[in-house]
PDB file of N, CA, C and O in Angstrom:
ATOM      1  N   MET T 244     -12.390  26.726  44.890  1.00  0.00           N
ATOM      2  CA  MET T 244     -11.684  26.331  46.075  1.00  0.00           C
ATOM      3  C   MET T 244     -11.444  27.549  46.962  1.00  0.00           C
ATOM      4  O   MET T 244     -10.895  28.549  46.525  1.00  0.00           O
ATOM      5  N   GLU T 245     -11.859  27.455  48.199  1.00  0.00           N
ATOM      6  CA  GLU T 245     -11.685  28.566  49.126  1.00  0.00           C
ATOM      7  C   GLU T 245     -10.279  28.545  49.716  1.00  0.00           C
ATOM      8  O   GLU T 245      -9.734  27.493  50.022  1.00  0.00           O
ATOM      9  N   LYS T 246      -9.726  29.745  49.877  1.00  0.00           N
ATOM     10  CA  LYS T 246      -8.383  29.871  50.454  1.00  0.00           C
ATOM     11  C   LYS T 246      -8.439  29.667  51.961  1.00  0.00           C
ATOM     12  O   LYS T 246      -9.366  30.108  52.622  1.00  0.00           O
ATOM     13  N   LYS T 247      -7.427  28.989  52.496  1.00  0.00           N
ATOM     14  CA  LYS T 247      -7.321  28.801  53.941  1.00  0.00           C
ATOM     15  C   LYS T 247      -6.770  30.080  54.561  1.00  0.00           C
ATOM     16  O   LYS T 247      -5.888  30.720  53.996  1.00  0.00           O
ATOM     17  N   ALA T 248      -7.268  30.429  55.732  1.00  0.00           N
ATOM     18  CA  ALA T 248      -6.798  31.617  56.447  1.00  0.00           C
ATOM     19  C   ALA T 248      -5.595  31.250  57.304  1.00  0.00           C
ATOM     20  O   ALA T 248      -5.608  30.250  58.015  1.00  0.00           O
ATOM     21  N   LYS T 249      -4.554  32.047  57.206  1.00  0.00           N
ATOM     22  CA  LYS T 249      -3.334  31.857  57.991  1.00  0.00           C
ATOM     23  C   LYS T 249      -2.994  33.162  58.705  1.00  0.00           C
ATOM     24  O   LYS T 249      -3.259  34.244  58.191  1.00  0.00           O
ATOM     25  N   THR T 250      -2.363  33.048  59.865  1.00  0.00           N
ATOM     26  CA  THR T 250      -1.920  34.239  60.582  1.00  0.00           C
ATOM     27  C   THR T 250      -0.672  34.797  59.895  1.00  0.00           C
ATOM     28  O   THR T 250      -0.016  34.100  59.109  1.00  0.00           O
ATOM     29  N   ASP T 251      -0.334  36.042  60.239  1.00  0.00           N
ATOM     30  CA  ASP T 251       0.869  36.632  59.665  1.00  0.00           C
ATOM     31  C   ASP T 251       2.106  35.818  60.044  1.00  0.00           C
ATOM     32  O   ASP T 251       2.993  35.597  59.227  1.00  0.00           O
ATOM     33  N   ALA T 252       2.160  35.322  61.275  1.00  0.00           N
ATOM     34  CA  ALA T 252       3.305  34.519  61.722  1.00  0.00           C
ATOM     35  C   ALA T 252       3.421  33.222  60.922  1.00  0.00           C
ATOM     36  O   ALA T 252       4.537  32.796  60.577  1.00  0.00           O
ATOM     37  N   GLU T 253       2.305  32.590  60.615  1.00  0.00           N
ATOM     38  CA  GLU T 253       2.328  31.352  59.830  1.00  0.00           C
ATOM     39  C   GLU T 253       2.833  31.622  58.410  1.00  0.00           C
ATOM     40  O   GLU T 253       3.649  30.865  57.883  1.00  0.00           O
ATOM     41  N   LEU T 254       2.365  32.701  57.807  1.00  0.00           N
ATOM     42  CA  LEU T 254       2.800  33.047  56.450  1.00  0.00           C
ATOM     43  C   LEU T 254       4.278  33.431  56.434  1.00  0.00           C
ATOM     44  O   LEU T 254       5.011  33.041  55.523  1.00  0.00           O
ATOM     45  N   GLU T 255       4.713  34.169  57.451  1.00  0.00           N
ATOM     46  CA  GLU T 255       6.123  34.545  57.552  1.00  0.00           C
ATOM     47  C   GLU T 255       7.004  33.300  57.616  1.00  0.00           C
ATOM     48  O   GLU T 255       8.024  33.220  56.924  1.00  0.00           O
ATOM     49  N   GLU T 256       6.608  32.342  58.422  1.00  0.00           N
ATOM     50  CA  GLU T 256       7.384  31.105  58.575  1.00  0.00           C
ATOM     51  C   GLU T 256       7.407  30.314  57.270  1.00  0.00           C
ATOM     52  O   GLU T 256       8.448  29.757  56.890  1.00  0.00           O
ATOM     53  N   MET T 257       6.307  30.262  56.565  1.00  0.00           N
ATOM     54  CA  MET T 257       6.251  29.540  55.294  1.00  0.00           C
ATOM     55  C   MET T 257       7.205  30.173  54.272  1.00  0.00           C
ATOM     56  O   MET T 257       7.902  29.466  53.537  1.00  0.00           O
ATOM     57  N   ILE T 258       7.246  31.487  54.229  1.00  0.00           N
ATOM     58  CA  ILE T 258       8.137  32.186  53.303  1.00  0.00           C
ATOM     59  C   ILE T 258       9.593  31.954  53.696  1.00  0.00           C
ATOM     60  O   ILE T 258      10.434  31.652  52.845  1.00  0.00           O
ATOM     61  N   LEU T 259       9.895  32.056  54.982  1.00  0.00           N
ATOM     62  CA  LEU T 259      11.269  31.828  55.455  1.00  0.00           C
ATOM     63  C   LEU T 259      11.756  30.426  55.119  1.00  0.00           C
ATOM     64  O   LEU T 259      12.913  30.240  54.724  1.00  0.00           O
ATOM     65  N   GLN T 260      10.900  29.433  55.262  1.00  0.00           N
ATOM     66  CA  GLN T 260      11.277  28.050  54.957  1.00  0.00           C
ATOM     67  C   GLN T 260      11.632  27.872  53.485  1.00  0.00           C
ATOM     68  O   GLN T 260      12.505  27.089  53.138  1.00  0.00           O
ATOM     69  N   LYS T 261      10.951  28.607  52.621  1.00  0.00           N
ATOM     70  CA  LYS T 261      11.212  28.479  51.187  1.00  0.00           C
ATOM     71  C   LYS T 261      12.363  29.378  50.722  1.00  0.00           C
ATOM     72  O   LYS T 261      12.970  29.099  49.698  1.00  0.00           O
ATOM     73  N   LEU T 262      12.644  30.449  51.451  1.00  0.00           N
ATOM     74  CA  LEU T 262      13.722  31.365  51.064  1.00  0.00           C
ATOM     75  C   LEU T 262      15.097  30.709  51.162  1.00  0.00           C
ATOM     76  O   LEU T 262      15.952  30.919  50.305  1.00  0.00           O
ATOM     77  N   LEU T 263      15.325  29.969  52.230  1.00  0.00           N
ATOM     78  CA  LEU T 263      16.603  29.296  52.449  1.00  0.00           C
ATOM     79  C   LEU T 263      17.784  30.266  52.434  1.00  0.00           C
ATOM     80  O   LEU T 263      18.843  29.976  51.863  1.00  0.00           O
ATOM     81  N   ILE T 264      17.591  31.444  53.014  1.00  0.00           N
ATOM     82  CA  ILE T 264      18.648  32.445  53.144  1.00  0.00           C
ATOM     83  C   ILE T 264      18.781  32.778  54.618  1.00  0.00           C
ATOM     84  O   ILE T 264      17.805  33.123  55.271  1.00  0.00           O
ATOM     85  N   GLY T 265      19.994  32.671  55.144  1.00  0.00           N
ATOM     86  CA  GLY T 265      20.215  32.991  56.550  1.00  0.00           C
ATOM     87  C   GLY T 265      20.254  34.494  56.791  1.00  0.00           C
ATOM     88  O   GLY T 265      20.542  35.278  55.884  1.00  0.00           O
ATOM     89  N   GLY T 266      19.984  34.900  58.022  1.00  0.00           N
ATOM     90  CA  GLY T 266      20.057  36.307  58.395  1.00  0.00           C
ATOM     91  C   GLY T 266      18.954  37.167  57.818  1.00  0.00           C
ATOM     92  O   GLY T 266      19.133  38.363  57.616  1.00  0.00           O
ATOM     93  N   VAL T 267      17.812  36.560  57.527  1.00  0.00           N
ATOM     94  CA  VAL T 267      16.681  37.278  56.925  1.00  0.00           C
ATOM     95  C   VAL T 267      15.495  37.247  57.870  1.00  0.00           C
ATOM     96  O   VAL T 267      15.199  36.223  58.471  1.00  0.00           O
ATOM     97  N   PHE T 268      14.816  38.379  57.993  1.00  0.00           N
ATOM     98  CA  PHE T 268      13.578  38.482  58.759  1.00  0.00           C
ATOM     99  C   PHE T 268      12.482  38.850  57.775  1.00  0.00           C
ATOM    100  O   PHE T 268      12.665  39.728  56.935  1.00  0.00           O
ATOM    101  N   VAL T 269      11.356  38.175  57.862  1.00  0.00           N
ATOM    102  CA  VAL T 269      10.217  38.452  56.978  1.00  0.00           C
ATOM    103  C   VAL T 269       9.037  38.904  57.816  1.00  0.00           C
ATOM    104  O   VAL T 269       8.698  38.282  58.821  1.00  0.00           O
ATOM    105  N   SER T 270       8.416  39.981  57.387  1.00  0.00           N
ATOM    106  CA  SER T 270       7.222  40.501  58.043  1.00  0.00           C
ATOM    107  C   SER T 270       6.087  40.514  57.018  1.00  0.00           C
ATOM    108  O   SER T 270       6.270  40.996  55.902  1.00  0.00           O
ATOM    109  N   VAL T 271       4.930  39.981  57.401  1.00  0.00           N
ATOM    110  CA  VAL T 271       3.771  39.975  56.506  1.00  0.00           C
ATOM    111  C   VAL T 271       2.766  41.003  57.002  1.00  0.00           C
ATOM    112  O   VAL T 271       2.416  41.026  58.179  1.00  0.00           O
ATOM    113  N   ARG T 272       2.334  41.849  56.091  1.00  0.00           N
ATOM    114  CA  ARG T 272       1.358  42.902  56.410  1.00  0.00           C
ATOM    115  C   ARG T 272       0.206  42.846  55.420  1.00  0.00           C
ATOM    116  O   ARG T 272       0.356  42.427  54.275  1.00  0.00           O
ATOM    117  N   ARG T 273      -0.928  43.311  55.882  1.00  0.00           N
ATOM    118  CA  ARG T 273      -2.109  43.392  55.023  1.00  0.00           C
ATOM    119  C   ARG T 273      -1.852  44.387  53.884  1.00  0.00           C
ATOM    120  O   ARG T 273      -1.198  45.402  54.076  1.00  0.00           O
ATOM    121  N   ASP T 274      -2.339  44.070  52.712  1.00  0.00           N
ATOM    122  CA  ASP T 274      -2.191  44.930  51.541  1.00  0.00           C
ATOM    123  C   ASP T 274      -3.570  45.092  50.907  1.00  0.00           C
ATOM    124  O   ASP T 274      -4.249  44.091  50.658  1.00  0.00           O
ATOM    125  N   PRO T 275      -4.011  46.323  50.638  1.00  0.00           N
ATOM    126  CA  PRO T 275      -5.363  46.531  50.106  1.00  0.00           C
ATOM    127  C   PRO T 275      -5.579  45.940  48.706  1.00  0.00           C
ATOM    128  O   PRO T 275      -6.697  45.582  48.356  1.00  0.00           O
ATOM    129  N   ILE T 276      -4.526  45.803  47.937  1.00  0.00           N
ATOM    130  CA  ILE T 276      -4.670  45.287  46.574  1.00  0.00           C
ATOM    131  C   ILE T 276      -4.434  43.782  46.516  1.00  0.00           C
ATOM    132  O   ILE T 276      -5.230  43.034  45.949  1.00  0.00           O
ATOM    133  N   LEU T 277      -3.341  43.320  47.115  1.00  0.00           N
ATOM    134  CA  LEU T 277      -2.966  41.905  47.034  1.00  0.00           C
ATOM    135  C   LEU T 277      -3.551  41.042  48.142  1.00  0.00           C
ATOM    136  O   LEU T 277      -3.546  39.827  48.039  1.00  0.00           O
ATOM    137  N   GLY T 278      -3.988  41.655  49.220  1.00  0.00           N
ATOM    138  CA  GLY T 278      -4.493  40.900  50.368  1.00  0.00           C
ATOM    139  C   GLY T 278      -3.456  40.883  51.481  1.00  0.00           C
ATOM    140  O   GLY T 278      -3.736  41.210  52.608  1.00  0.00           O
ATOM    141  N   TRP T 279      -2.232  40.508  51.127  1.00  0.00           N
ATOM    142  CA  TRP T 279      -1.101  40.562  52.053  1.00  0.00           C
ATOM    143  C   TRP T 279       0.194  40.602  51.258  1.00  0.00           C
ATOM    144  O   TRP T 279       0.243  40.207  50.105  1.00  0.00           O
ATOM    145  N   ARG T 280       1.230  41.132  51.907  1.00  0.00           N
ATOM    146  CA  ARG T 280       2.509  41.323  51.233  1.00  0.00           C
ATOM    147  C   ARG T 280       3.657  41.095  52.215  1.00  0.00           C
ATOM    148  O   ARG T 280       3.596  41.561  53.341  1.00  0.00           O
ATOM    149  N   PRO T 281       4.727  40.412  51.787  1.00  0.00           N
ATOM    150  CA  PRO T 281       5.886  40.229  52.661  1.00  0.00           C
ATOM    151  C   PRO T 281       6.877  41.384  52.518  1.00  0.00           C
ATOM    152  O   PRO T 281       7.031  41.943  51.435  1.00  0.00           O
ATOM    153  N   THR T 282       7.529  41.725  53.609  1.00  0.00           N
ATOM    154  CA  THR T 282       8.623  42.681  53.591  1.00  0.00           C
ATOM    155  C   THR T 282       9.835  41.980  54.190  1.00  0.00           C
ATOM    156  O   THR T 282       9.761  41.422  55.277  1.00  0.00           O
ATOM    157  N   VAL T 283      10.938  42.017  53.470  1.00  0.00           N
ATOM    158  CA  VAL T 283      12.164  41.362  53.907  1.00  0.00           C
ATOM    159  C   VAL T 283      13.089  42.378  54.544  1.00  0.00           C
ATOM    160  O   VAL T 283      13.297  43.469  54.002  1.00  0.00           O
ATOM    161  N   ILE T 284      13.642  42.012  55.691  1.00  0.00           N
ATOM    162  CA  ILE T 284      14.619  42.844  56.371  1.00  0.00           C
ATOM    163  C   ILE T 284      15.899  42.021  56.482  1.00  0.00           C
ATOM    164  O   ILE T 284      15.905  40.934  57.063  1.00  0.00           O
ATOM    165  N   THR T 285      16.975  42.538  55.896  1.00  0.00           N
ATOM    166  CA  THR T 285      18.267  41.848  55.904  1.00  0.00           C
ATOM    167  C   THR T 285      19.361  42.859  55.616  1.00  0.00           C
ATOM    168  O   THR T 285      19.089  44.050  55.461  1.00  0.00           O
ATOM    169  N   ALA T 286      20.579  42.390  55.502  1.00  0.00           N
ATOM    170  CA  ALA T 286      21.696  43.270  55.169  1.00  0.00           C
ATOM    171  C   ALA T 286      21.445  43.903  53.799  1.00  0.00           C
ATOM    172  O   ALA T 286      20.912  43.243  52.897  1.00  0.00           O
ATOM    173  N   PRO T 287      21.815  45.171  53.624  1.00  0.00           N
ATOM    174  CA  PRO T 287      21.560  45.859  52.345  1.00  0.00           C
ATOM    175  C   PRO T 287      22.086  45.100  51.130  1.00  0.00           C
ATOM    176  O   PRO T 287      21.474  45.129  50.070  1.00  0.00           O
ATOM    177  N   LYS T 288      23.181  44.393  51.299  1.00  0.00           N
ATOM    178  CA  LYS T 288      23.783  43.636  50.200  1.00  0.00           C
ATOM    179  C   LYS T 288      22.838  42.569  49.646  1.00  0.00           C
ATOM    180  O   LYS T 288      22.851  42.268  48.461  1.00  0.00           O
ATOM    181  N   HIS T 289      21.992  41.990  50.506  1.00  0.00           N
ATOM    182  CA  HIS T 289      21.114  40.893  50.097  1.00  0.00           C
ATOM    183  C   HIS T 289      19.644  41.302  49.957  1.00  0.00           C
ATOM    184  O   HIS T 289      18.821  40.489  49.559  1.00  0.00           O
ATOM    185  N   ALA T 290      19.319  42.530  50.300  1.00  0.00           N
ATOM    186  CA  ALA T 290      17.920  42.952  50.395  1.00  0.00           C
ATOM    187  C   ALA T 290      17.139  42.791  49.097  1.00  0.00           C
ATOM    188  O   ALA T 290      16.034  42.267  49.094  1.00  0.00           O
ATOM    189  N   ARG T 291      17.684  43.244  47.989  1.00  0.00           N
ATOM    190  CA  ARG T 291      16.943  43.215  46.723  1.00  0.00           C
ATOM    191  C   ARG T 291      16.626  41.784  46.294  1.00  0.00           C
ATOM    192  O   ARG T 291      15.496  41.446  45.970  1.00  0.00           O
ATOM    193  N   ASN T 292      17.636  40.930  46.287  1.00  0.00           N
ATOM    194  CA  ASN T 292      17.442  39.542  45.877  1.00  0.00           C
ATOM    195  C   ASN T 292      16.460  38.824  46.802  1.00  0.00           C
ATOM    196  O   ASN T 292      15.553  38.120  46.342  1.00  0.00           O
ATOM    197  N   ALA T 293      16.630  38.997  48.110  1.00  0.00           N
ATOM    198  CA  ALA T 293      15.748  38.332  49.074  1.00  0.00           C
ATOM    199  C   ALA T 293      14.314  38.816  48.930  1.00  0.00           C
ATOM    200  O   ALA T 293      13.372  38.026  49.020  1.00  0.00           O
ATOM    201  N   GLN T 294      14.110  40.115  48.694  1.00  0.00           N
ATOM    202  CA  GLN T 294      12.758  40.656  48.539  1.00  0.00           C
ATOM    203  C   GLN T 294      12.103  40.107  47.282  1.00  0.00           C
ATOM    204  O   GLN T 294      10.927  39.743  47.291  1.00  0.00           O
ATOM    205  N   GLU T 295      12.864  40.023  46.202  1.00  0.00           N
ATOM    206  CA  GLU T 295      12.318  39.482  44.953  1.00  0.00           C
ATOM    207  C   GLU T 295      11.896  38.023  45.130  1.00  0.00           C
ATOM    208  O   GLU T 295      10.827  37.621  44.660  1.00  0.00           O
ATOM    209  N   LEU T 296      12.723  37.244  45.792  1.00  0.00           N
ATOM    210  CA  LEU T 296      12.387  35.842  46.049  1.00  0.00           C
ATOM    211  C   LEU T 296      11.151  35.732  46.942  1.00  0.00           C
ATOM    212  O   LEU T 296      10.260  34.911  46.679  1.00  0.00           O
ATOM    213  N   ALA T 297      11.091  36.552  47.989  1.00  0.00           N
ATOM    214  CA  ALA T 297       9.938  36.526  48.889  1.00  0.00           C
ATOM    215  C   ALA T 297       8.660  36.897  48.145  1.00  0.00           C
ATOM    216  O   ALA T 297       7.602  36.313  48.386  1.00  0.00           O
ATOM    217  N   ASP T 298       8.746  37.860  47.234  1.00  0.00           N
ATOM    218  CA  ASP T 298       7.574  38.261  46.451  1.00  0.00           C
ATOM    219  C   ASP T 298       7.089  37.125  45.552  1.00  0.00           C
ATOM    220  O   ASP T 298       5.887  36.906  45.412  1.00  0.00           O
ATOM    221  N   LYS T 299       8.033  36.381  44.961  1.00  0.00           N
ATOM    222  CA  LYS T 299       7.661  35.235  44.116  1.00  0.00           C
ATOM    223  C   LYS T 299       6.994  34.144  44.949  1.00  0.00           C
ATOM    224  O   LYS T 299       5.988  33.566  44.543  1.00  0.00           O
ATOM    225  N   ILE T 300       7.572  33.874  46.107  1.00  0.00           N
ATOM    226  CA  ILE T 300       7.002  32.856  47.002  1.00  0.00           C
ATOM    227  C   ILE T 300       5.614  33.283  47.456  1.00  0.00           C
ATOM    228  O   ILE T 300       4.675  32.484  47.464  1.00  0.00           O
ATOM    229  N   ALA T 301       5.465  34.549  47.836  1.00  0.00           N
ATOM    230  CA  ALA T 301       4.168  35.064  48.288  1.00  0.00           C
ATOM    231  C   ALA T 301       3.126  34.965  47.181  1.00  0.00           C
ATOM    232  O   ALA T 301       1.965  34.647  47.440  1.00  0.00           O
ATOM    233  N   SER T 302       3.530  35.213  45.960  1.00  0.00           N
ATOM    234  CA  SER T 302       2.610  35.118  44.826  1.00  0.00           C
ATOM    235  C   SER T 302       2.010  33.716  44.732  1.00  0.00           C
ATOM    236  O   SER T 302       0.809  33.554  44.501  1.00  0.00           O
ATOM    237  N   GLU T 303       2.840  32.705  44.928  1.00  0.00           N
ATOM    238  CA  GLU T 303       2.364  31.322  44.911  1.00  0.00           C
ATOM    239  C   GLU T 303       1.494  31.014  46.133  1.00  0.00           C
ATOM    240  O   GLU T 303       0.461  30.360  46.024  1.00  0.00           O
ATOM    241  N   LEU T 304       1.917  31.481  47.299  1.00  0.00           N
ATOM    242  CA  LEU T 304       1.164  31.211  48.526  1.00  0.00           C
ATOM    243  C   LEU T 304      -0.196  31.906  48.536  1.00  0.00           C
ATOM    244  O   LEU T 304      -1.147  31.393  49.115  1.00  0.00           O
ATOM    245  N   ARG T 305      -0.299  33.064  47.891  1.00  0.00           N
ATOM    246  CA  ARG T 305      -1.580  33.788  47.847  1.00  0.00           C
ATOM    247  C   ARG T 305      -2.662  33.001  47.117  1.00  0.00           C
ATOM    248  O   ARG T 305      -3.848  33.237  47.322  1.00  0.00           O
ATOM    249  N   LYS T 306      -2.264  32.075  46.268  1.00  0.00           N
ATOM    250  CA  LYS T 306      -3.235  31.240  45.548  1.00  0.00           C
ATOM    251  C   LYS T 306      -3.938  30.279  46.498  1.00  0.00           C
ATOM    252  O   LYS T 306      -5.052  29.848  46.228  1.00  0.00           O
ATOM    253  N   LYS T 307      -3.266  29.948  47.628  1.00  0.00           N
ATOM    254  CA  LYS T 307      -3.813  28.974  48.580  1.00  0.00           C
ATOM    255  C   LYS T 307      -4.250  29.573  49.893  1.00  0.00           C
ATOM    256  O   LYS T 307      -5.115  29.006  50.572  1.00  0.00           O
ATOM    257  N   PHE T 308      -3.623  30.698  50.292  1.00  0.00           N
ATOM    258  CA  PHE T 308      -3.844  31.229  51.638  1.00  0.00           C
ATOM    259  C   PHE T 308      -4.185  32.702  51.644  1.00  0.00           C
ATOM    260  O   PHE T 308      -3.678  33.471  50.828  1.00  0.00           O
ATOM    261  N   LYS T 309      -5.049  33.069  52.578  1.00  0.00           N
ATOM    262  CA  LYS T 309      -5.359  34.476  52.810  1.00  0.00           C
ATOM    263  C   LYS T 309      -4.931  34.811  54.241  1.00  0.00           C
ATOM    264  O   LYS T 309      -4.774  33.922  55.075  1.00  0.00           O
ATOM    265  N   LEU T 310      -4.753  36.094  54.510  1.00  0.00           N
ATOM    266  CA  LEU T 310      -4.369  36.542  55.838  1.00  0.00           C
ATOM    267  C   LEU T 310      -5.575  36.550  56.746  1.00  0.00           C
ATOM    268  O   LEU T 310      -6.631  37.098  56.383  1.00  0.00           O
ATOM    269  N   LYS T 311      -5.422  35.922  57.903  1.00  0.00           N
ATOM    270  CA  LYS T 311      -6.519  35.882  58.889  1.00  0.00           C
ATOM    271  C   LYS T 311      -6.864  37.285  59.340  1.00  0.00           C
ATOM    272  O   LYS T 311      -5.991  38.121  59.533  1.00  0.00           O
ATOM    273  N   GLU T 312      -8.146  37.520  59.536  1.00  0.00           N
ATOM    274  CA  GLU T 312      -8.603  38.831  60.024  1.00  0.00           C
ATOM    275  C   GLU T 312      -8.190  39.065  61.443  1.00  0.00           C
ATOM    276  O   GLU T 312      -8.115  38.222  62.261  1.00  0.00           O
TER     277      GLU T 312
END
């Protein structure tokens, strides 16, 4: 099964919808090893937990989607 190509904005929105945490910004960037990786920007108090959740969500999404060139 071939992965569908998504833009960084589409992947960011998909991660945000699944995070369900307010006050969080997600940025998706190309990664040479994984293909793409999310970076979470939020208050320092919530950063670690939000980043871990975003990484788990991205791991699942990478099975279906690749970052558009």
